[in-house]
Coordinates of C-alpha atoms and ligand atoms in Angstrom, one line a residue:
X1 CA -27.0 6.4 -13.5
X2 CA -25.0 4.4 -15.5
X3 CA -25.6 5.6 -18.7
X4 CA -24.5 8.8 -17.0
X5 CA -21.4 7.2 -16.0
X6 CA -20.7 5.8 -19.6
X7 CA -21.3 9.0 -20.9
X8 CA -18.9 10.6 -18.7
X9 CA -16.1 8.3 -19.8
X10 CA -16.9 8.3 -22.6
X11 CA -16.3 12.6 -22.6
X12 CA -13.0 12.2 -20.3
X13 CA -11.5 9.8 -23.4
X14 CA -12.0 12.0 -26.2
X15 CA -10.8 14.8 -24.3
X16 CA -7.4 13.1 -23.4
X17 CA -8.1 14.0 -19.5
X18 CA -5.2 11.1 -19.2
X19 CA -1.9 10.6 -17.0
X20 CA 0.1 11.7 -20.5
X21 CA -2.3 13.7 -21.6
X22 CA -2.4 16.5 -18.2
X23 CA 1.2 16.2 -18.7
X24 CA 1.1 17.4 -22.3
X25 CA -1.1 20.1 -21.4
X26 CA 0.4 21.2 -18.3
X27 CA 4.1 20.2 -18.8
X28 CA 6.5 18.2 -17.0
X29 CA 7.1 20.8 -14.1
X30 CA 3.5 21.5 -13.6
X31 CA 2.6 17.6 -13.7
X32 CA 5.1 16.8 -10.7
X33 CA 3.8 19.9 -8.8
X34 CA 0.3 18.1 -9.2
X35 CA 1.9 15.3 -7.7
X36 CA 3.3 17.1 -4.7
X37 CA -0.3 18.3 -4.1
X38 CA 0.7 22.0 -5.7
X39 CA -1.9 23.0 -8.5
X40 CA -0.9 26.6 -9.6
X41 CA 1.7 25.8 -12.3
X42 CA -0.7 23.6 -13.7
X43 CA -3.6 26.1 -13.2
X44 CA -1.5 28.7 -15.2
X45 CA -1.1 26.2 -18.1
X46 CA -4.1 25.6 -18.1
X47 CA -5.7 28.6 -18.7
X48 CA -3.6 29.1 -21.7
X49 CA -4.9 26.4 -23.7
X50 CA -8.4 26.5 -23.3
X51 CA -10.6 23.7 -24.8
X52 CA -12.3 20.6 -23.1
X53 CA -9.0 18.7 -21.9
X54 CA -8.1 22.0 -19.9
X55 CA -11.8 22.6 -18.6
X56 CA -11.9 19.1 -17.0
X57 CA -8.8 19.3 -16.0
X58 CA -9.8 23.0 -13.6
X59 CA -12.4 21.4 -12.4
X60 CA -12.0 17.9 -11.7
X61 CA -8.3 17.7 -11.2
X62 CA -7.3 21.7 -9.6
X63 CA -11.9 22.1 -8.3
X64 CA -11.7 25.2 -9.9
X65 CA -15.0 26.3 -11.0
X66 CA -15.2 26.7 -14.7
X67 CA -17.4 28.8 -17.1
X68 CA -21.4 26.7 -17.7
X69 CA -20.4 26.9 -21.6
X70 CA -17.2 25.3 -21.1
X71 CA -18.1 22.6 -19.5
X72 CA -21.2 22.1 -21.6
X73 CA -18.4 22.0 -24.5
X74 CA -16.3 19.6 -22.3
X75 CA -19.4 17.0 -21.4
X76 CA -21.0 16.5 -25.3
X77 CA -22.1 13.1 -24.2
X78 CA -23.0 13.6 -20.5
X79 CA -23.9 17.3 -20.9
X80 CA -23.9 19.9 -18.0
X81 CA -27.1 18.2 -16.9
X82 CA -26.1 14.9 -16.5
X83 CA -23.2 16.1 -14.5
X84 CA -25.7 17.7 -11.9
X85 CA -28.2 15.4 -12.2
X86 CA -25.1 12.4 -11.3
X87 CA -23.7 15.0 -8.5
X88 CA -20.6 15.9 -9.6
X89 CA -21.2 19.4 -10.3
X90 CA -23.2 22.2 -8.9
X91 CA -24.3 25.5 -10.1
X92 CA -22.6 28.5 -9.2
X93 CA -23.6 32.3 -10.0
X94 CA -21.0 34.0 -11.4
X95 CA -20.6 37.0 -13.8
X96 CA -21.3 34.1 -16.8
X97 CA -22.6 31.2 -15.6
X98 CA -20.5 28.8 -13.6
X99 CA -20.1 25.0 -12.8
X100 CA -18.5 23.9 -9.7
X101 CA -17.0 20.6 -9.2
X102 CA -18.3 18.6 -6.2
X103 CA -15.8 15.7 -6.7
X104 CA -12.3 15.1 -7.9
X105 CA -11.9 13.1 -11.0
X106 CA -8.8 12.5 -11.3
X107 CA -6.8 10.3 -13.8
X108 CA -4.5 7.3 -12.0
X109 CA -1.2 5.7 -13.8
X110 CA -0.3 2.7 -11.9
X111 CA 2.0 -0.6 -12.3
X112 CA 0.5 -3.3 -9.9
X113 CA 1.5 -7.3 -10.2
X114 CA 0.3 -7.7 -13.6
X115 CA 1.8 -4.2 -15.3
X116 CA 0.6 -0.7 -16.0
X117 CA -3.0 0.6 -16.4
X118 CA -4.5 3.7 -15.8
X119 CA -8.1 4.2 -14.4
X120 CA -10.0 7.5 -13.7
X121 CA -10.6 7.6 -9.7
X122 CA -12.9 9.9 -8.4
X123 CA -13.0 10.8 -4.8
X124 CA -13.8 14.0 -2.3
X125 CA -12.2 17.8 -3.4
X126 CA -8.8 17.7 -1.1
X127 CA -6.2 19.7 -0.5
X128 CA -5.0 19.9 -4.2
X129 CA -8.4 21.5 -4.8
X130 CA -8.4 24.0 -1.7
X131 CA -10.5 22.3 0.7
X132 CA -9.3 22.6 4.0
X133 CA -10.2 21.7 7.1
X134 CA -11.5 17.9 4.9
X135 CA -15.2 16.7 6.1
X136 CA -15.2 14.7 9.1
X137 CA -16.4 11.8 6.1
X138 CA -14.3 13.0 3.6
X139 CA -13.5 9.9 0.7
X140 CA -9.5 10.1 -0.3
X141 CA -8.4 9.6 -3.4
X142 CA -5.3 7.8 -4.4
X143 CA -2.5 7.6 -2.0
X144 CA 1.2 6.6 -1.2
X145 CA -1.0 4.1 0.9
X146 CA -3.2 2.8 -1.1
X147 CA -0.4 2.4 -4.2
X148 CA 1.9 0.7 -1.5
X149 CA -0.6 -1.2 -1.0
X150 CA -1.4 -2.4 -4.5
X151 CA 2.1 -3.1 -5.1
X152 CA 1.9 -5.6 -2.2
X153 CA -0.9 -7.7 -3.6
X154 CA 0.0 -11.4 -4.4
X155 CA 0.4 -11.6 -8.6
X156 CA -1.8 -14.8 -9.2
X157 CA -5.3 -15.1 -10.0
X158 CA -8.2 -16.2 -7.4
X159 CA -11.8 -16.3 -7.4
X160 CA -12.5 -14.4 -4.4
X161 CA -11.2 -11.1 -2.9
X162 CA -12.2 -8.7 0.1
X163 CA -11.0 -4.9 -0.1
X164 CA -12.1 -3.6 3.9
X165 CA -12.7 -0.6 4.1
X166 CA -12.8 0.2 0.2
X167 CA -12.6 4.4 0.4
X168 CA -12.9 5.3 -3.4
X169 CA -12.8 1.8 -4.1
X170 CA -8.7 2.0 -5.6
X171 CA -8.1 -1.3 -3.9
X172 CA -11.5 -3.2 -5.1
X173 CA -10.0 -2.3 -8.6
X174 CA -6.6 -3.6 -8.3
X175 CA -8.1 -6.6 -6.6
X176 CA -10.3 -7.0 -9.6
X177 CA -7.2 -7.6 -11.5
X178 CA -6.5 -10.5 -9.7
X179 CA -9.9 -12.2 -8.6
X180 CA -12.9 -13.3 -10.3
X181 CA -15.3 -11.6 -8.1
X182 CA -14.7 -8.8 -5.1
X183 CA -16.7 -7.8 -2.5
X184 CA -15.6 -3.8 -1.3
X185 CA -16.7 -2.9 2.4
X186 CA -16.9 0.7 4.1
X187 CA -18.9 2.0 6.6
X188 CA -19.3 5.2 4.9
X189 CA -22.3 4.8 2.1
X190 CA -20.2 7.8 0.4
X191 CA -17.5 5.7 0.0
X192 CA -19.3 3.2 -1.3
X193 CA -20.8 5.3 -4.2
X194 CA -17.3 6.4 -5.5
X195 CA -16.7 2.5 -5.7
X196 CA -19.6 2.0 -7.7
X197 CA -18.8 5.3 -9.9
X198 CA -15.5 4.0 -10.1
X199 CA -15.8 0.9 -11.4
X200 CA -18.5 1.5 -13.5
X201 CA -16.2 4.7 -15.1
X202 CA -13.3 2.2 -15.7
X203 CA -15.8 -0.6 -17.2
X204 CA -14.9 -2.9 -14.7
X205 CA -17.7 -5.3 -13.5
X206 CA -17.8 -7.7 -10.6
X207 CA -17.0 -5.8 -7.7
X208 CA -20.0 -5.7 -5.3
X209 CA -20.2 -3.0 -2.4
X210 CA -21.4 -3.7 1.2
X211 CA -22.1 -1.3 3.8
X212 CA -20.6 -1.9 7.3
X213 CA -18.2 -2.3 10.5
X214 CA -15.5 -4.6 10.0
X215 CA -16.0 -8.0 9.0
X216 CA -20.2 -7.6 9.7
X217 CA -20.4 -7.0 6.2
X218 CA -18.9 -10.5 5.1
X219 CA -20.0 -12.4 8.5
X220 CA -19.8 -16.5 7.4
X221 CA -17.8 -15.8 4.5
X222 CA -14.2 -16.5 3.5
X223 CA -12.1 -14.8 0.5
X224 CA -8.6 -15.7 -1.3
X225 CA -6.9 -12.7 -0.9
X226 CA -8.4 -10.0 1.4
X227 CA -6.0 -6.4 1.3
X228 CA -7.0 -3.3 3.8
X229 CA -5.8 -0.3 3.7
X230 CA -7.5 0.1 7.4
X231 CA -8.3 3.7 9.2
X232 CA -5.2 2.9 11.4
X233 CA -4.8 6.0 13.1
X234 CA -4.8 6.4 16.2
X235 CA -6.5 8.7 18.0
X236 CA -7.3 10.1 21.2
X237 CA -11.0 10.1 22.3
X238 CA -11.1 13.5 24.1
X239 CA -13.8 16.4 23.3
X240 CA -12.7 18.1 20.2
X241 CA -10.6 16.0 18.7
X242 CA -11.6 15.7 14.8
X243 CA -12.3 12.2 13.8
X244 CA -12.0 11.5 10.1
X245 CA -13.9 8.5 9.0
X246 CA -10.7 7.8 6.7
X247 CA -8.2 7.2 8.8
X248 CA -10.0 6.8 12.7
X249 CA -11.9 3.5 12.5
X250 CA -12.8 5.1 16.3
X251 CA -11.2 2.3 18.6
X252 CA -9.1 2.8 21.3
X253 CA -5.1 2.7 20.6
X254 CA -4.6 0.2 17.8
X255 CA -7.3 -2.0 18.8
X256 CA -9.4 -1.5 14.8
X257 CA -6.0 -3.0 13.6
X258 CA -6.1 -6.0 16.6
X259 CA -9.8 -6.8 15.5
X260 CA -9.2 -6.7 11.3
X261 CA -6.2 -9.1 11.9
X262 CA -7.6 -11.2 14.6
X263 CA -10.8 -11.2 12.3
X264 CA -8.8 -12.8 9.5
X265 CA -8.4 -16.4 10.3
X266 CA -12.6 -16.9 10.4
X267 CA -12.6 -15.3 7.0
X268 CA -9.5 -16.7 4.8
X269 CA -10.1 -19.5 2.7
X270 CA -7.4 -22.2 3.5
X271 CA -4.3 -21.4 1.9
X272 CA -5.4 -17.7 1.1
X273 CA -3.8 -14.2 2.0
X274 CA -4.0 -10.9 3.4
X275 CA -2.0 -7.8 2.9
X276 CA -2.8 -4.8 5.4
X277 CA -1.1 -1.9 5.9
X278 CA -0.8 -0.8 9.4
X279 CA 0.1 1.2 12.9
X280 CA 1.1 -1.3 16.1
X281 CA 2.0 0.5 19.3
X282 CA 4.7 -0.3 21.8
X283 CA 2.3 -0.6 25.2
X284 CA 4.6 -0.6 28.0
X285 CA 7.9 -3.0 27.6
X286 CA 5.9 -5.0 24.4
X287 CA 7.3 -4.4 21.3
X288 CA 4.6 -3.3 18.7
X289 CA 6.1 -5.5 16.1
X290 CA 5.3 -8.8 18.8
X291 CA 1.9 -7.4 20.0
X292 CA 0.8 -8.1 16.0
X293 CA 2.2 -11.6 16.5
X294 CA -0.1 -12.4 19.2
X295 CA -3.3 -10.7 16.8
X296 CA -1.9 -13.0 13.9
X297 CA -2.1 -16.3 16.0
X298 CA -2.9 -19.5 13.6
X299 CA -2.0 -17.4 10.2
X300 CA 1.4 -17.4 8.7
X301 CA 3.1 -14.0 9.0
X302 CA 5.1 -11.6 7.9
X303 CA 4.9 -8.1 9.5
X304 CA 7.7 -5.6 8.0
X305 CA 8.0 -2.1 10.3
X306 CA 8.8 0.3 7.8
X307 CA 8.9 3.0 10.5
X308 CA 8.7 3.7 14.2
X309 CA 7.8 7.4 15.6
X310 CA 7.7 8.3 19.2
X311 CA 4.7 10.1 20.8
X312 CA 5.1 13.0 19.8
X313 CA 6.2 13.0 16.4
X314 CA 3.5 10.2 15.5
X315 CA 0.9 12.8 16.7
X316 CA 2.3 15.6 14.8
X317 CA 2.4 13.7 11.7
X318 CA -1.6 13.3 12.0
X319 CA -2.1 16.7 13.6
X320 CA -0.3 18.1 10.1
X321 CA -2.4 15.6 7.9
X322 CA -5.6 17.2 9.6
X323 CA -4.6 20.3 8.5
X324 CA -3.5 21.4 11.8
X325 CA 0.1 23.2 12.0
X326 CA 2.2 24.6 14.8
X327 CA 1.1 28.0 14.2
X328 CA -2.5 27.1 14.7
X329 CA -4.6 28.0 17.7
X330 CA -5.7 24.4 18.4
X331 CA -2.5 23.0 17.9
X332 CA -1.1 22.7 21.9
X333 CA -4.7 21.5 22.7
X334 CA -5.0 18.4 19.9
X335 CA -1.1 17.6 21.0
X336 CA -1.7 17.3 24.8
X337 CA -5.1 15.6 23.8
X338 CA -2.3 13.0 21.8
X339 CA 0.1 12.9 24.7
X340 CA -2.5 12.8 27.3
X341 CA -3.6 9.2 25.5
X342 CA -0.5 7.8 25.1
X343 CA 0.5 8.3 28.2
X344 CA -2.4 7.1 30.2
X345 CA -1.8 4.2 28.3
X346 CA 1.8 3.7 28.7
X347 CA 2.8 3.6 25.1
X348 CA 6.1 4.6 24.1
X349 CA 6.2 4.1 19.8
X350 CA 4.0 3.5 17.2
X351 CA 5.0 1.2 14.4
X352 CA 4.0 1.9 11.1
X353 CA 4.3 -1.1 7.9
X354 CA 3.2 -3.7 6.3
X355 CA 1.6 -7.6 7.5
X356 CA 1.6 -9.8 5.2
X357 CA -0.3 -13.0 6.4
X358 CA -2.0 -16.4 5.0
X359 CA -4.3 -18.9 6.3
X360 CA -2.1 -22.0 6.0
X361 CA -3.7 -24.8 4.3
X362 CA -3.0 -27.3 6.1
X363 CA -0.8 -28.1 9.3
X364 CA 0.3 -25.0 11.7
X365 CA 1.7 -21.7 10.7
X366 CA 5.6 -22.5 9.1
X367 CA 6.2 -18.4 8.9
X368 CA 6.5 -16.0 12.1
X369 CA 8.7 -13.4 10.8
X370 CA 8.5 -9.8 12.4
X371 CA 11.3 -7.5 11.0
X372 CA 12.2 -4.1 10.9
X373 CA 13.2 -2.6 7.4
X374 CA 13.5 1.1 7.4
X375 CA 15.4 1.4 3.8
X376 CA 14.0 2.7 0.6
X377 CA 12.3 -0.6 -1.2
X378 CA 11.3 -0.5 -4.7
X379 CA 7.9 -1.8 -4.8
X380 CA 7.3 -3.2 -8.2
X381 CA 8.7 -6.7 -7.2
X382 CA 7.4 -6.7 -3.3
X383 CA 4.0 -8.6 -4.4
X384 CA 5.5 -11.3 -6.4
X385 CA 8.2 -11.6 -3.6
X386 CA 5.9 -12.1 -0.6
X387 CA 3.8 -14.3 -2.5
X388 CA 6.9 -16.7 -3.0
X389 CA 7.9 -16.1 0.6
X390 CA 5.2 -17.8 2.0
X391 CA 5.3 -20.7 -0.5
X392 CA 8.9 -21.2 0.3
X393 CA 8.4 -20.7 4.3
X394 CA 5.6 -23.8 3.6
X395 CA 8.3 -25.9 1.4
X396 CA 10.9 -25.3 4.0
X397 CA 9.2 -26.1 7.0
X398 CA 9.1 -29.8 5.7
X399 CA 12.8 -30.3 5.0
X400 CA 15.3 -30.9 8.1
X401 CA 18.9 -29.7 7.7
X402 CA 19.6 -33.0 6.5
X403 CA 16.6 -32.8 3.8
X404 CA 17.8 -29.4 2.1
X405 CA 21.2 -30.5 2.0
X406 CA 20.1 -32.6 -0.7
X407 CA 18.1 -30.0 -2.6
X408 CA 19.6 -28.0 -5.4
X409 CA 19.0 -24.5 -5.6
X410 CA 19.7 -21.7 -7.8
X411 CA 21.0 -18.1 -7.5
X412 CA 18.2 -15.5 -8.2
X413 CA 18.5 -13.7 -11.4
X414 CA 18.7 -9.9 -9.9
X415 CA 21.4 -11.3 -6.8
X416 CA 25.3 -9.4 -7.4
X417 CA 27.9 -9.7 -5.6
X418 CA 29.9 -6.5 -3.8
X419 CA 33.4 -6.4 -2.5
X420 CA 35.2 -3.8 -0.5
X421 CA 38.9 -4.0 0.2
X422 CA 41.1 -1.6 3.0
X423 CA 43.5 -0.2 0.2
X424 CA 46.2 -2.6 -0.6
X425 CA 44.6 -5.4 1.8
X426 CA 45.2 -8.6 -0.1
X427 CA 41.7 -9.9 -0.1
X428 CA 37.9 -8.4 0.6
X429 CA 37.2 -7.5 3.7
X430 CA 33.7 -7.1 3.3
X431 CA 31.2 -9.4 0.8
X432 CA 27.9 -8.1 0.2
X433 CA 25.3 -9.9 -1.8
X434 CA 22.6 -7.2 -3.1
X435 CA 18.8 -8.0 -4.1
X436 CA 17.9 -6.0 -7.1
X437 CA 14.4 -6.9 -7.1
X438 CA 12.4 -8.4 -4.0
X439 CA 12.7 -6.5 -1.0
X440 CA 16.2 -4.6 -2.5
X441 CA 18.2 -6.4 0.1
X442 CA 22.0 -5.8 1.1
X443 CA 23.8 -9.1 3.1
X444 CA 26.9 -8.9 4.1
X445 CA 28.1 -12.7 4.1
X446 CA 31.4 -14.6 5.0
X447 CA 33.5 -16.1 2.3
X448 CA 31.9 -19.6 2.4
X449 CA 28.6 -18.4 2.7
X450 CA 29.6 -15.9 -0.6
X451 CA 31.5 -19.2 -2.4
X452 CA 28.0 -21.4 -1.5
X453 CA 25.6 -18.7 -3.4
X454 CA 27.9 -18.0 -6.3
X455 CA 27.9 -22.0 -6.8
X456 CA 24.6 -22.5 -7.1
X457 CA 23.7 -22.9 -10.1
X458 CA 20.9 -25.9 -10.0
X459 CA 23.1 -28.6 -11.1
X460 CA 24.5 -30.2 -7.6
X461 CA 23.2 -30.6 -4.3
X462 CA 23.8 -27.9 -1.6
X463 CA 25.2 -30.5 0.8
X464 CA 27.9 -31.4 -2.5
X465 CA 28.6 -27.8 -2.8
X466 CA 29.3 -27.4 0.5
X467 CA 31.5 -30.4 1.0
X468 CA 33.7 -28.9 -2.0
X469 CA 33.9 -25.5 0.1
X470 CA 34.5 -27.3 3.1
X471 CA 37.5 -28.5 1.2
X472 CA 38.8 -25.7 -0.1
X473 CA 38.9 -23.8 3.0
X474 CA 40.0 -26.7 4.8
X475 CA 37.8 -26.8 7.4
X476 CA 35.2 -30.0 8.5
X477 CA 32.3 -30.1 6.7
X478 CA 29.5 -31.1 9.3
X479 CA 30.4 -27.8 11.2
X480 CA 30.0 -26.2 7.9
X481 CA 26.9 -27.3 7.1
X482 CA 25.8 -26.8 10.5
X483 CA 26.7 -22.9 9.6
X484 CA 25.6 -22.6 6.4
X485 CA 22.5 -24.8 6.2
X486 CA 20.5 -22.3 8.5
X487 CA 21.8 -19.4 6.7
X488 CA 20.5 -20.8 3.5
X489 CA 17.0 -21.0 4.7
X490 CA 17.1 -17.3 5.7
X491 CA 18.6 -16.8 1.7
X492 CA 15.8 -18.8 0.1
X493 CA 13.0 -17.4 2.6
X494 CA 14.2 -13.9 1.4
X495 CA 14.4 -14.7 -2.3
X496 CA 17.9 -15.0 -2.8
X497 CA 18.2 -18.2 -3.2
X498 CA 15.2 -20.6 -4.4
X499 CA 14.3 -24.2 -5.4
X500 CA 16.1 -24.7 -9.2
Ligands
SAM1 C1 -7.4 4.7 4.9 S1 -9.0 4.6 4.1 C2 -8.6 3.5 2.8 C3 -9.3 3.8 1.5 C4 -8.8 3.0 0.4 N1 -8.9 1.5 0.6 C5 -7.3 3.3 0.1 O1 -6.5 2.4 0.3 O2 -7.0 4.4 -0.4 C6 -9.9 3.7 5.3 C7 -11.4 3.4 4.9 O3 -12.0 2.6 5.9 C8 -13.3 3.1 6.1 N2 -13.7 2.7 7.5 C9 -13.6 3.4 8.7 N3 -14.0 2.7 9.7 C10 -14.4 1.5 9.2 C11 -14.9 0.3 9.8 N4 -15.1 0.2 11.1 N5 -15.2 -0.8 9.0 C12 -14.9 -0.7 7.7 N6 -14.4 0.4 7.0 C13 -14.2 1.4 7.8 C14 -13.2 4.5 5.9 O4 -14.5 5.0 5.6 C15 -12.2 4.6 4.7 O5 -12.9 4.6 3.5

């Protein structure tokens, strides 16, 4: 099989089946169709410019079936009978001979902690290919999930990693990245060979696939970094309700996402992380957002709601995902079958985000923070961010009021400064200080608090600087301090401020 595989990429290289190269087969309109899950424009190019890049593109990227002889031409290294004999075709009759694609094969730009790169992911035929309703085990392919979650992932190298519940194995890759050696898990043995394919395609070694439920897998054993991109859904347990192995893990409510956190502690290595994406439901008057606190007990933690959806919209949102719309005959049915569970359970919201958590390395947990941030975050500095977080939650945690004020500390780089005046008003009456990188931040401040972050520049105390601005605006300095000091923990937890 692996020369097979070797063979294969060898095929997709020297036909250009790449990120730039689809877009200059296909042009720029058709490529973002593609990514908006519409593949006639690119069909259409397609079929204008025949030759190998445009036959694996049908097949693999649109599943359209192409002509044997094509493919043949396509494939000179794996030929049309290693592509049968690895699975990822079958014969079709046809008025020439036809090859059918049995997977997607599709190619995957990315820009993770460490950069860009661009691997060939293969995974089940989907929507972009025509398959509707997906099989009950149906393997995804790459996601807004699963590159939200990449982009999450801690930037520093460590020797172990976990990627739960692995899918097409996207995760296990980006994970690679980062650690020495990974361990994938699924319970689907499907999911687990488009790991295997998928590493082995991309020549990366190292990542080692086990079959099984939850931490059963990795029972005794502790990682660095462990990332999930769980089957968070939640769904209700009636007769006829579809359960998809990729997003049901087939618990009740969000009890899959209340045993993978509560399973983290026993499998962190001291001082190692998690990132999860997940769902968290409001149960009567508890809060999703503190319901995950009480899962995270012992781990330092940082859960960001990204979203919250009532009942009804949460169960249209999966309804529509399955394929099911309004117009459908089952439609009323799987929403009462939704509404029926929620309400027998007396859950009012679901929560949807992102936990970050660590296994402190020594002492007790010095970060509980539970947040919701509904703006528009660019991700490409939310990995590096976190992972400073949590070292500057630990380096906080052992300095009182009296200790930081003897710290210096320096502005972030990407931190402006905004100011918005009534017309004709002699001064600003509002100050804004605005992330450009970490979590894109916008703080409106007071004009001490404003005067504080423009001084620091690494070169005096924060308890000096704020004795000068104490000064200045004439007011007394301990009840200054007494201000500012705690407001300066919130800046350098949030990464506008840090340790010069
Ligand atoms: C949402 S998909 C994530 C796939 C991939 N990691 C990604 O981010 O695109 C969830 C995966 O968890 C797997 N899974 C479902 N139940 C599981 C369980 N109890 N234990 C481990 N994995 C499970 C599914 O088969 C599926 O591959």
């Amino acid at each position: 099989m692996h020369a097979a595989i070797d063979a294969l990429a060898r095929d997709l290289a020297a036909a250009g089946l790449t990120s730039e190269g689809v877009r200059a087969l296909v042009g720029d309109d058709a490529d973002a169709a593609l990514a908006r899950m519409v593949a006639e424009p690119a069909r259409r190019a397609a079929l204008r410019r025949p030759g190998a890049r445009s036959t694996l593109l049908q097949a693999f990227v649109l599943g359209d079936p192409v002509p044997e002889a094509a493919m043949a031409e396509a494939l000179p290294a794996m030929g049309v009978d290693g592509a049968l004999a690895l699975g990822i075709v079958g014969r079709r009759a046809g008025r020439v001979p036809l090859v059918a694609p049995l997977v997607a094969i599709r190619p995957h730009a990315f820009r993770d902690a460490l950069g860009k790169g661009e691997w060939w992911i293969a995974s089940d035929l989907d929507e972009l290919a025509g398959v509707a309703p997906l099989r009950p085990d149906h393997v995804l392919g790459v996601g807004g999930a699963a590159r939200t979650l990449a982009s999450l992932l801690p930037p520093l190298p460590v020797d172990r990693a976990l990627d739960l519940g692995t899918g097409c194995g996207v995760i296990a890759l980006h994970l690679r990245r980062l650690a020495s050696r990974v361990v994938a898990t699924d319970i689907s043995e499907r999911a687990l060979w488009f790991t295997g394919l998928n590493a082995r395609l991309n020549g990366v070694d190292g990542i080692e696939t086990r079959l099984g439920s939850l931490f059963a897998p990795v029972a005794g054993e502790r990682f660095d970094l462990i990332a999930s991109n769980p089957p968070f859904v939640i769904t209700p347990r009636a007769e006829g309700v579809p359960a998809y192995e990729y997003r049901d893990g087939g618990a009740t409510g969000d009890g899959l996402m209340a045993a993978v956190v509560g399973g983290l502690a026993a499998h962190l290595a001291p001082g190692g992380d998690a990132r999860l994406l997940g769902n968290w439901e409001t149960v009567a008057d508890e809060a999703g957002i503190d319901r995950v606190r009480a899962w995270a007990a012992g781990l330092d933690a940082w859960a960001i709601e990204r979203e919250s959806l009532d009942p009804v919209r949460y169960a249209e949102l999966w309804l529509r995902d399955g394929g099911t719309l309004p117009r459908d005959e089952a439609h009323d049915a799987l929403l009462d079958a939704w509404l029926d569970d929620f309400e027998a359970r007396g859950v009012s919201a679901v929560g949807m985000g992102w936990l970050a958590l660590r296994l402190p390395a020594t002492g007790g947990a010095s970060l509980d923070r539970f947040e919701r941030l509904p703006q528009a975050i660019a991700l490409e500095h939310a990995g590096a961010h976190l992972a400073a977080a949590f070292d500057a939650a630990a380096w906080l945690a052992g300095l009182d009021d009296g200790a930081l004020a003897l710290e210096r500390l320096e502005r972030a780089p990407d931190v402006t400064e905004a100011h918005h005046q009534l017309p004709g008003a002699a001064g600003p009456n509002v100050i804004e200080l605005r992330q450009g990188g970490a979590l894109g931040r916008t703080l409106s401040v007071d004009t001490a608090l404003a005067a504080l972050v423009g001084a620091c520049d690494g070169e005096l105390p924060v308890g000096v600087l704020i004795g000068a601005i104490a000064g200045l605006l004439e007011v007394d300095e301990p009840i200054l301090a007494a201000d500012l000091l705690p407001r300066v923990r919130e800046l350098v937890l949030t990464g506008f401020l840090r340790a010069a």
